[in-house]
Short mmCIF file of C-alpha atoms in Angstrom, two decimals:
data_model
loop_
_atom_site.label_atom_id
_atom_site.label_comp_id
_atom_site.label_asym_id
_atom_site.label_seq_id
_atom_site.Cartn_x
_atom_site.Cartn_y
_atom_site.Cartn_z
CA MET C 1204 71.66 267.75 43.87
CA ILE C 1205 69.59 266.35 46.71
CA ALA C 1206 66.79 268.69 47.71
CA LEU C 1207 67.53 269.03 51.44
CA ARG C 1208 64.96 271.74 52.03
CA GLU C 1209 62.22 269.58 50.53
CA MET C 1210 63.24 266.66 52.72
CA LEU C 1211 63.26 268.79 55.85
CA ALA C 1212 59.88 270.26 54.93
CA LEU C 1213 58.45 266.74 54.76
CA LEU C 1214 60.00 265.55 57.99
CA VAL C 1215 60.04 268.35 60.53
CA PRO C 1216 56.36 269.29 60.79
CA LEU C 1217 55.44 265.67 61.43
CA GLY C 1218 57.24 265.51 64.76
CA LEU C 1219 56.53 268.84 66.40
CA PHE C 1220 53.86 267.61 68.77
CA ALA C 1221 55.47 264.45 70.11
CA GLN C 1222 57.90 263.70 72.88
CA SER C 1223 61.41 262.45 72.17
CA ASN C 1224 62.17 258.78 72.71
CA ASP C 1225 65.51 259.85 74.27
CA THR C 1226 63.57 260.32 77.52
CA PRO C 1227 64.48 257.50 79.95
CA ALA C 1228 62.10 254.56 79.81
CA PRO C 1229 59.45 254.44 82.54
CA ASN C 1230 59.36 251.70 85.13
CA PRO C 1231 57.58 248.53 84.03
CA PRO C 1232 55.08 247.54 83.06
CA GLU C 1233 53.83 249.61 80.16
CA ASN C 1234 50.20 248.99 79.32
CA TRP C 1235 50.62 250.92 76.08
CA ASN C 1236 53.04 253.06 74.14
CA LEU C 1237 53.04 255.07 70.93
CA TYR C 1238 56.03 255.84 68.73
CA TYR C 1239 56.39 257.80 65.53
CA GLN C 1240 59.13 257.85 62.90
CA ALA C 1241 59.68 259.70 59.65
CA THR C 1242 62.58 259.01 57.32
CA SER C 1243 63.51 260.69 54.07
CA ILE C 1244 66.41 259.58 51.88
CA GLY C 1245 67.74 261.59 48.96
CA GLN C 1246 70.06 259.82 46.54
CA HIS C 1247 72.10 260.64 43.45
CA HIS C 1248 74.23 258.70 41.02
CA GLY C 1249 76.14 260.07 38.06
CA THR C 1250 77.12 258.68 34.69
CA PHE C 1251 79.07 255.43 34.42
CA ASN C 1252 80.45 253.11 31.77
CA SER C 1253 77.56 251.43 29.95
CA PRO C 1254 78.23 250.02 26.45
CA TYR C 1255 74.71 248.57 26.38
CA GLU C 1256 71.61 248.29 28.55
CA GLY C 1257 68.41 246.27 28.67
CA PRO C 1258 64.81 246.65 29.87
CA LEU C 1259 65.77 246.28 33.55
CA SER C 1260 69.15 248.02 33.60
CA LEU C 1261 70.30 250.79 35.89
CA GLN C 1262 70.10 253.98 33.81
CA ASP C 1263 73.58 255.22 32.89
CA SER C 1264 72.62 258.92 32.93
CA PRO C 1265 72.46 260.89 36.23
CA GLU C 1266 69.49 260.21 38.50
CA SER C 1267 68.36 261.95 41.70
CA ASP C 1268 65.49 260.56 43.76
CA VAL C 1269 63.88 261.11 47.17
CA SER C 1270 61.89 258.66 49.30
CA ILE C 1271 59.88 259.16 52.49
CA THR C 1272 58.21 256.88 55.02
CA THR C 1273 56.20 257.83 58.08
CA THR C 1274 55.03 255.25 60.61
CA LEU C 1275 53.01 255.12 63.83
CA PHE C 1276 53.84 252.26 66.20
CA PHE C 1277 51.05 251.52 68.69
CA GLY C 1278 51.41 248.85 71.36
CA LEU C 1279 48.72 247.73 73.81
CA ARG C 1280 48.85 245.16 76.60
CA LEU C 1281 45.67 243.08 76.39
CA GLY C 1282 46.39 241.02 79.47
CA PRO C 1283 49.21 239.14 81.23
CA GLY C 1284 51.61 238.02 78.50
CA THR C 1285 49.41 239.25 75.63
CA GLN C 1286 50.34 242.23 73.48
CA PHE C 1287 48.75 243.87 70.45
CA TYR C 1288 50.59 245.98 67.86
CA PHE C 1289 49.25 248.20 65.09
CA ASP C 1290 51.51 250.15 62.70
CA PRO C 1291 49.89 252.32 60.01
CA GLU C 1292 52.44 253.62 57.52
CA ILE C 1293 52.77 255.98 54.56
CA ALA C 1294 55.50 255.50 51.96
CA GLY C 1295 56.33 257.33 48.78
CA GLY C 1296 59.15 258.01 46.39
CA ARG C 1297 60.84 256.47 43.40
CA GLY C 1298 64.10 254.55 43.26
CA PHE C 1299 66.79 254.64 40.62
CA SER C 1300 65.49 253.23 37.32
CA ASN C 1301 62.29 251.99 39.03
CA VAL C 1302 64.43 250.02 41.54
CA ASP C 1303 65.92 247.94 38.72
CA GLY C 1304 69.48 247.23 37.66
CA LEU C 1305 71.17 246.37 40.97
CA ALA C 1306 71.19 242.99 42.70
CA ASN C 1307 71.84 244.82 45.97
CA PRO C 1308 69.64 247.95 45.59
CA SER C 1309 70.80 251.11 47.32
CA ASN C 1310 67.75 252.27 49.32
CA GLY C 1311 66.14 249.85 51.76
CA GLU C 1312 63.33 252.30 52.49
CA LEU C 1313 61.97 252.05 48.95
CA PRO C 1314 59.50 249.27 48.13
CA ARG C 1315 59.17 248.06 44.55
CA VAL C 1316 55.94 249.90 43.77
CA ALA C 1317 54.82 251.60 40.57
CA SER C 1318 53.66 254.91 42.05
CA ALA C 1319 55.87 257.56 43.62
CA ALA C 1320 52.92 259.26 45.35
CA PRO C 1321 52.81 258.65 49.14
CA LYS C 1322 50.08 256.15 50.02
CA PRO C 1323 48.82 254.87 53.38
CA TYR C 1324 48.67 251.18 54.25
CA ILE C 1325 48.87 248.84 57.24
CA ALA C 1326 52.44 247.74 57.90
CA ARG C 1327 51.79 245.60 60.98
CA LEU C 1328 48.71 244.28 62.76
CA TYR C 1329 49.42 241.35 65.05
CA VAL C 1330 48.91 239.78 68.47
CA SER C 1331 51.65 238.12 70.50
CA HIS C 1332 51.34 235.92 73.60
CA ASP C 1333 54.00 234.57 76.00
CA PHE C 1334 53.69 231.20 77.75
CA GLY C 1335 56.20 231.30 80.60
CA PHE C 1336 58.10 228.46 82.30
CA GLY C 1337 59.66 228.93 85.74
CA ASP C 1338 60.03 232.02 87.92
CA ALA C 1339 63.02 233.72 86.24
CA VAL C 1340 62.22 236.90 84.30
CA GLU C 1341 64.10 239.38 82.13
CA HIS C 1342 63.35 243.07 81.74
CA VAL C 1343 62.75 244.59 78.29
CA GLU C 1344 62.75 248.32 77.62
CA GLY C 1345 59.91 250.07 75.82
CA ASP C 1346 60.49 250.63 72.11
CA GLU C 1347 58.76 250.47 68.74
CA ASN C 1348 56.62 247.31 68.81
CA GLN C 1349 57.87 246.50 72.31
CA LEU C 1350 56.18 247.24 75.62
CA ALA C 1351 58.45 247.74 78.62
CA GLY C 1352 58.12 245.19 81.38
CA ASP C 1353 59.24 241.81 82.64
CA ARG C 1354 58.93 238.72 80.43
CA PRO C 1355 59.56 235.12 81.46
CA MET C 1356 63.20 234.21 80.88
CA VAL C 1357 62.12 230.82 79.54
CA ARG C 1358 59.07 231.24 77.33
CA TYR C 1359 57.24 230.07 74.26
CA THR C 1360 55.81 232.97 72.24
CA ILE C 1361 53.31 232.78 69.40
CA THR C 1362 52.68 235.77 67.13
CA ALA C 1363 49.97 235.94 64.47
CA GLY C 1364 48.89 238.64 62.03
CA ARG C 1365 50.52 241.02 59.55
CA PHE C 1366 54.21 241.80 59.91
CA SER C 1367 57.56 241.55 58.14
CA ASP C 1368 59.44 238.28 58.55
CA SER C 1369 62.55 240.41 59.10
CA ASP C 1370 60.95 241.64 62.35
CA PHE C 1371 61.68 238.22 63.85
CA PHE C 1372 64.43 236.61 61.76
CA ASP C 1373 67.96 237.54 60.60
CA GLY C 1374 68.48 240.05 63.40
CA ASN C 1375 71.76 241.95 63.71
CA ASN C 1376 72.71 244.72 66.11
CA TYR C 1377 74.75 246.68 63.58
CA SER C 1378 72.91 246.18 60.30
CA HIS C 1379 69.18 245.55 60.36
CA ASP C 1380 67.42 248.92 59.94
CA PRO C 1381 67.80 251.08 56.78
CA ARG C 1382 66.31 254.03 58.69
CA THR C 1383 69.29 254.24 61.05
CA GLN C 1384 72.00 251.85 59.77
CA PHE C 1385 73.18 250.55 56.37
CA MET C 1386 70.73 251.21 53.53
CA ALA C 1387 71.56 248.61 50.85
CA TRP C 1388 69.13 245.70 50.68
CA GLY C 1389 71.79 243.01 50.97
CA LEU C 1390 73.33 244.68 54.02
CA MET C 1391 70.18 245.46 55.97
CA TYR C 1392 69.03 241.81 55.57
CA ASN C 1393 70.53 238.63 54.17
CA GLY C 1394 70.05 239.18 50.44
CA ALA C 1395 70.07 235.43 49.69
CA TRP C 1396 66.97 235.00 51.91
CA ASP C 1397 64.01 235.40 49.55
CA TYR C 1398 61.69 236.11 52.45
CA PRO C 1399 57.87 236.06 51.93
CA ALA C 1400 56.55 239.57 51.34
CA ASP C 1401 54.41 241.77 49.15
CA THR C 1402 55.91 244.71 47.25
CA ARG C 1403 56.15 246.72 50.49
CA GLY C 1404 57.95 244.00 52.43
CA TYR C 1405 55.07 242.70 54.62
CA THR C 1406 53.10 239.47 54.83
CA TRP C 1407 50.51 237.59 56.91
CA GLY C 1408 51.57 234.65 59.00
CA ILE C 1409 52.46 232.99 62.30
CA VAL C 1410 55.81 232.99 64.14
CA ASN C 1411 56.68 230.64 67.00
CA GLU C 1412 59.65 231.26 69.30
CA PHE C 1413 61.11 229.31 72.20
CA HIS C 1414 63.42 231.59 74.20
CA THR C 1415 65.88 230.82 76.99
CA ARG C 1416 68.65 232.85 78.64
CA ASN C 1417 71.20 232.07 75.90
CA TRP C 1418 69.23 230.41 73.10
CA SER C 1419 66.25 231.16 70.87
CA PHE C 1420 64.56 228.85 68.36
CA ARG C 1421 62.13 230.33 65.84
CA TYR C 1422 59.79 228.94 63.20
CA GLY C 1423 57.47 230.96 60.99
CA VAL C 1424 55.09 230.29 58.14
CA ALA C 1425 53.84 233.16 56.01
CA ALA C 1426 51.90 233.94 52.85
CA GLU C 1427 53.69 234.37 49.52
CA PRO C 1428 52.64 236.77 46.75
CA ARG C 1429 50.71 235.40 43.77
CA VAL C 1430 53.41 236.47 41.34
CA ALA C 1431 57.02 237.63 41.69
CA ASN C 1432 57.10 241.09 43.25
CA GLY C 1433 53.31 240.97 43.56
CA GLY C 1434 51.06 243.02 45.79
CA ARG C 1435 48.39 240.35 46.32
CA PHE C 1436 48.86 237.15 48.28
CA ASP C 1437 48.41 233.58 47.11
CA ARG C 1438 45.48 232.01 48.95
CA ARG C 1439 46.57 228.41 48.24
CA LEU C 1440 48.31 228.31 51.60
CA PHE C 1441 48.64 224.52 51.66
CA VAL C 1442 50.45 224.69 48.30
CA ASP C 1443 52.31 228.00 48.33
CA GLN C 1444 53.84 229.47 51.48
CA GLY C 1445 57.20 230.47 52.97
CA GLN C 1446 58.65 228.63 55.97
CA THR C 1447 61.58 230.05 57.94
CA PHE C 1448 63.62 228.45 60.75
CA GLU C 1449 66.28 230.07 62.91
CA GLU C 1450 68.51 229.12 65.82
CA GLU C 1451 70.19 231.89 67.82
CA ARG C 1452 73.00 231.60 70.37
CA ARG C 1453 73.80 234.60 72.57
CA TYR C 1454 77.03 234.77 74.55
CA SER C 1455 79.53 237.12 76.16
CA LEU C 1456 83.17 237.55 75.13
CA ASN C 1457 85.26 239.38 77.71
CA LYS C 1458 82.01 240.81 79.06
CA HIS C 1459 80.98 242.08 75.62
CA PRO C 1460 77.76 240.61 74.15
CA GLY C 1461 77.67 238.75 70.87
CA ALA C 1462 75.31 236.52 68.94
CA ILE C 1463 75.27 234.10 66.03
CA ARG C 1464 72.12 233.10 64.16
CA TRP C 1465 71.62 230.27 61.67
CA LEU C 1466 68.65 230.68 59.33
CA GLN C 1467 67.06 228.17 56.93
CA TYR C 1468 64.09 228.62 54.64
CA LEU C 1469 61.79 226.62 52.39
CA ASN C 1470 59.59 228.61 50.00
CA ARG C 1471 56.89 227.18 47.79
CA THR C 1472 55.54 229.60 45.20
CA ARG C 1473 53.99 229.76 41.77
CA SER C 1474 57.38 230.29 40.18
CA GLY C 1475 59.65 228.93 37.48
CA SER C 1476 63.03 227.30 36.97
CA TYR C 1477 65.90 229.12 35.25
CA ALA C 1478 67.20 225.82 33.84
CA GLU C 1479 63.83 224.93 32.31
CA ALA C 1480 63.53 228.44 30.87
CA VAL C 1481 66.99 228.16 29.27
CA HIS C 1482 66.25 224.67 27.91
CA LEU C 1483 62.96 225.83 26.36
CA ALA C 1484 64.64 228.86 24.80
CA GLU C 1485 67.35 226.68 23.24
CA GLN C 1486 64.71 224.39 21.75
CA THR C 1487 62.59 227.22 20.34
CA GLY C 1488 65.33 229.72 19.47
CA THR C 1489 63.75 232.42 21.63
CA THR C 1490 64.75 234.52 24.62
CA PRO C 1491 64.31 232.61 27.90
CA ASP C 1492 61.32 233.66 30.00
CA VAL C 1493 61.03 232.16 33.47
CA GLN C 1494 57.47 233.47 33.77
CA ALA C 1495 56.33 231.17 30.95
CA ILE C 1496 56.98 228.00 32.95
CA ARG C 1497 55.65 228.87 36.37
CA ARG C 1498 54.06 226.09 38.42
CA PRO C 1499 52.36 226.23 41.85
CA GLY C 1500 54.33 224.66 44.68
CA THR C 1501 57.78 225.18 43.15
CA LEU C 1502 60.38 224.78 45.92
CA LYS C 1503 63.17 227.26 46.67
CA TYR C 1504 65.46 226.72 49.65
CA GLY C 1505 68.41 228.43 51.26
CA THR C 1506 70.35 229.18 54.40
CA GLY C 1507 72.25 232.02 56.03
CA ILE C 1508 74.35 233.01 59.04
CA SER C 1509 74.27 236.35 60.86
CA PHE C 1510 76.94 237.29 63.41
CA ASP C 1511 77.53 240.38 65.55
CA GLN C 1512 80.04 241.06 68.32
CA GLU C 1513 80.63 244.06 70.55
CA LEU C 1514 84.39 244.69 70.87
CA SER C 1515 84.09 247.63 73.26
CA ARG C 1516 81.32 249.91 74.45
CA ASP C 1517 81.73 251.96 71.27
CA VAL C 1518 82.85 249.46 68.60
CA GLY C 1519 81.13 246.44 67.10
CA ILE C 1520 81.60 244.14 64.12
CA PHE C 1521 79.18 242.03 62.10
CA SER C 1522 79.06 239.63 59.17
CA ARG C 1523 76.60 237.57 57.14
CA LEU C 1524 76.81 234.61 54.78
CA GLY C 1525 73.93 233.58 52.53
CA TRP C 1526 73.17 230.86 49.98
CA ASN C 1527 70.13 229.58 48.10
CA ASP C 1528 69.59 226.93 45.45
CA GLY C 1529 69.98 229.50 42.65
CA LYS C 1530 67.87 227.50 40.21
CA THR C 1531 64.44 228.82 41.21
CA GLU C 1532 63.01 232.18 40.19
CA ASP C 1533 63.71 235.11 42.48
CA PHE C 1534 60.31 235.92 43.86
CA ALA C 1535 59.85 238.37 46.72
CA PHE C 1536 63.07 240.09 47.83
CA THR C 1537 66.04 240.47 45.51
CA ALA C 1538 68.22 238.65 42.98
CA ILE C 1539 71.07 237.35 45.15
CA ASP C 1540 71.95 233.64 45.29
CA ARG C 1541 75.27 233.92 47.16
CA LEU C 1542 76.25 236.56 49.72
CA ALA C 1543 79.26 237.36 51.92
CA GLU C 1544 79.53 240.60 53.89
CA ALA C 1545 81.28 242.12 56.87
CA GLY C 1546 81.39 245.51 58.55
CA VAL C 1547 82.32 247.58 61.56
CA SER C 1548 80.36 250.24 63.47
CA MET C 1549 81.77 252.84 65.89
CA LYS C 1550 80.12 255.40 68.14
CA GLY C 1551 81.53 258.92 68.29
CA THR C 1552 82.57 258.92 71.95
CA ARG C 1553 86.24 259.40 71.06
CA TRP C 1554 85.51 262.72 69.36
CA ARG C 1555 82.97 263.79 72.00
CA ARG C 1556 79.94 262.90 69.88
CA LYS C 1557 78.66 259.88 71.82
CA ASP C 1558 75.38 259.68 69.89
CA ASP C 1559 77.02 259.82 66.46
CA VAL C 1560 77.85 256.64 64.51
CA VAL C 1561 80.35 255.95 61.75
CA ALA C 1562 80.24 252.59 59.98
CA THR C 1563 81.54 250.82 56.90
CA ALA C 1564 80.78 247.45 55.29
CA PHE C 1565 81.64 245.39 52.22
CA ALA C 1566 79.26 242.97 50.49
CA ALA C 1567 79.95 240.51 47.69
CA ALA C 1568 76.83 239.20 45.94
CA GLY C 1569 76.79 236.40 43.40
CA THR C 1570 74.43 234.26 41.39
CA SER C 1571 74.33 230.60 40.38
CA GLY C 1572 75.69 229.36 37.07
CA VAL C 1573 72.32 228.66 35.49
CA HIS C 1574 70.97 232.00 36.69
CA ALA C 1575 73.93 233.75 35.03
CA VAL C 1576 73.31 231.84 31.77
CA TYR C 1577 69.65 232.88 31.87
CA LEU C 1578 70.60 236.56 32.20
CA ALA C 1579 73.34 236.27 29.55
CA MET C 1580 70.77 234.95 27.05
CA GLY C 1581 68.64 238.06 27.60
CA GLY C 1582 66.27 236.70 30.25
CA LEU C 1583 64.66 239.11 32.70
CA ASP C 1584 64.51 238.70 36.47
CA PHE C 1585 62.04 240.82 38.37
CA LEU C 1586 64.70 243.54 38.85
CA LEU C 1587 67.62 242.51 36.61
CA GLY C 1588 68.06 242.33 32.85
CA ASP C 1589 70.80 244.05 30.81
CA GLY C 1590 69.99 242.06 27.65
CA LYS C 1591 73.29 240.18 27.90
CA LEU C 1592 75.89 239.54 30.59
CA ASN C 1593 79.63 239.37 31.15
CA TYR C 1594 79.33 237.77 34.57
CA ALA C 1595 81.20 238.95 37.66
CA PRO C 1596 80.12 239.18 41.31
CA GLU C 1597 78.49 242.46 42.30
CA TYR C 1598 80.66 244.21 44.90
CA LEU C 1599 79.36 246.97 47.17
CA TRP C 1600 81.23 249.11 49.66
CA GLU C 1601 78.94 251.28 51.81
CA SER C 1602 80.00 253.79 54.47
CA TYR C 1603 77.96 256.27 56.48
CA TYR C 1604 78.21 258.86 59.22
CA THR C 1605 75.13 259.57 61.34
CA ALA C 1606 75.15 262.86 63.22
CA HIS C 1607 72.80 263.34 66.18
CA VAL C 1608 71.55 266.88 65.46
CA VAL C 1609 69.00 267.49 68.21
CA ARG C 1610 66.92 265.27 70.43
CA GLY C 1611 64.90 262.96 68.19
CA PHE C 1612 66.53 264.06 64.91
CA ASP C 1613 69.52 262.50 63.11
CA ALA C 1614 71.14 263.26 59.75
CA THR C 1615 73.18 260.67 57.85
CA PHE C 1616 75.66 261.09 55.02
CA ASP C 1617 76.14 257.86 53.08
CA VAL C 1618 78.25 256.77 50.09
CA GLN C 1619 78.03 253.50 48.16
CA HIS C 1620 80.41 252.19 45.50
CA TYR C 1621 79.20 249.42 43.17
CA ASN C 1622 81.44 247.29 40.96
CA ASN C 1623 79.79 245.08 38.32
CA PRO C 1624 76.18 246.27 38.84
CA ALA C 1625 73.69 243.46 38.17
CA TYR C 1626 76.64 241.02 37.93
CA ASN C 1627 77.80 242.66 34.70
CA HIS C 1628 81.52 243.35 34.34
CA ASP C 1629 80.79 245.39 31.19
CA ARG C 1630 78.95 248.09 33.17
CA GLY C 1631 79.97 250.37 36.02
CA PRO C 1632 81.45 251.15 38.45
CA VAL C 1633 78.72 253.30 40.01
CA TRP C 1634 78.94 255.81 42.89
CA VAL C 1635 75.77 256.57 44.90
CA GLU C 1636 75.66 259.49 47.33
CA SER C 1637 72.83 259.74 49.86
CA VAL C 1638 71.52 262.00 52.62
CA ARG C 1639 69.12 260.52 55.17
CA LEU C 1640 67.01 262.53 57.63
CA HIS C 1641 65.35 260.61 60.44
CA ILE C 1642 62.96 261.74 63.17
CA GLU C 1643 61.83 259.42 65.96
CA PHE C 1644 59.63 260.22 68.98
CA GLY C 1645 57.78 258.25 71.61
CA ILE C 1646 54.86 258.79 73.96
CA LYS C 1647 54.64 256.52 76.98
CA PRO C 1648 52.32 256.22 80.00
CA LEU C 1649 53.41 257.42 83.40
CA ALA C 1650 55.38 254.87 85.39
CA ALA C 1651 53.23 252.41 87.26
CA LYS C 1652 53.23 253.05 91.01
#
C-alpha cells in the first residue's frame, strides 16, 4: 500500500509559509518572483507473468516505492530584456527495480540515480536575453522560470547556462510535466528523443530562439554525459555534444489554439553501435556488449513531431511521433527508437470541479531490428536486459484524475497498464497504481505603479 501519511508529512510542512500561485498575476513588469513546488509520488505494482528475468528486468514480485522532489524557482530581471533564473532542487526516492525493466518508465519524477536519500543540487542556473524587432509586444504571465511583463512579439532570444533541454524543446500543453500531467517518460516527453542530460535530466548549454506571432525556430547545443546514464559531463565539446533543432507553428482552429512542432536532433557521444556489438559477439561466441566498442564522436540522430489542439475551453487532444536511427547506443534518456502516442485531457467544469483534470493516453514504443537482436542475444542497455527477448512493441495506457483539494494543493490518482514490458512478449502485462501529491506556491512583488 502507498504510505499516504508519509507523503503528506513530507509535502505539507514545506508550503505553510508561502502564498498560493492561484492569486491573480500582478501587473507587469515583474522584476523578480519566487515559486516553490513539492511533489511526492507513491507507486505500486503487483506480480505478473515472468518465466525468466535478467540483470535489468522489472522485478516480478510486488514493489512499492515513493519519490519526492522539492524545488525553488527564482527569477530576477537584470535589465531590459535580460532575465536570470536559479532553481535549487532536492530529489529522493527509488523507482521500481532501480528504474530498470521498462522502455517507458512509469515515474517521470525519478532520475536514474543510485541513492534513494534526498540530495540537493542545482537544477537550473541560466541567463536569457531578448533582442527585439519592431514595436509589437506580447504579454506573458508570471510563472516558474518566467517573469511577467511585455516581450517583443518578434524577437531573437539567447539562453546560456544549466537547464533541461525539455524546458525549451518538445513542448505540449497537455503532456509535458510529470508533476501535474502524465507521468510516464515516453508521454511526458518524446521518448525517441535521446536528449542531452545527466542522470537527473539537466545539462549545460546554449539555446537560440527566433520567435514571431505564429512561428518559433529553436536551436540548442548542450553537453553530453561521459558515459551512458552518467553524472559527469564530457568536456570534449567539439567532439561530443547534443544538437537540437525545432520549428513550431501556432494557429487557431475555430478560435481554439493549437500548435505543431517538428524536432530534429544530432547527438555525438562516446557510445557504441548495436550492430558492431552483435557482430563481435558472433565472432567471439560471447554475449554482445555495446560498452566494449564505444568511440568518441559516434553519431545518433532522430526526429519527432508534437501536436496539441484545444477542442473547447475544457477539452484538448495531443499526439506525438518519434523516430531515431536505432543503431546507436541509448545514452541519456530512455530505450525507445520508435514512438506513437495520443491522448485527451478534460477539465472538470461539467461536474462542477473546474480545477480538476481527467486525462487518458496511449503510447506504443518500439525498437529497431538490430537493437532487438542485441537484446535477444542477452545484451544489456542502460535500463533494459531480460537475458533474452521475444520481441513485441511495448504498449502503455495511462489515465489519471487530478483533484484540486485546496488552494495550492492537488492530489492525483493514476493507473498505468503495460503490455510487453521492455519489448518482451514473454513477460507481463503489468499494472501500476500511483498517487501523486503536489504543492505549488508563488511569491511575487507588488504590482508596479
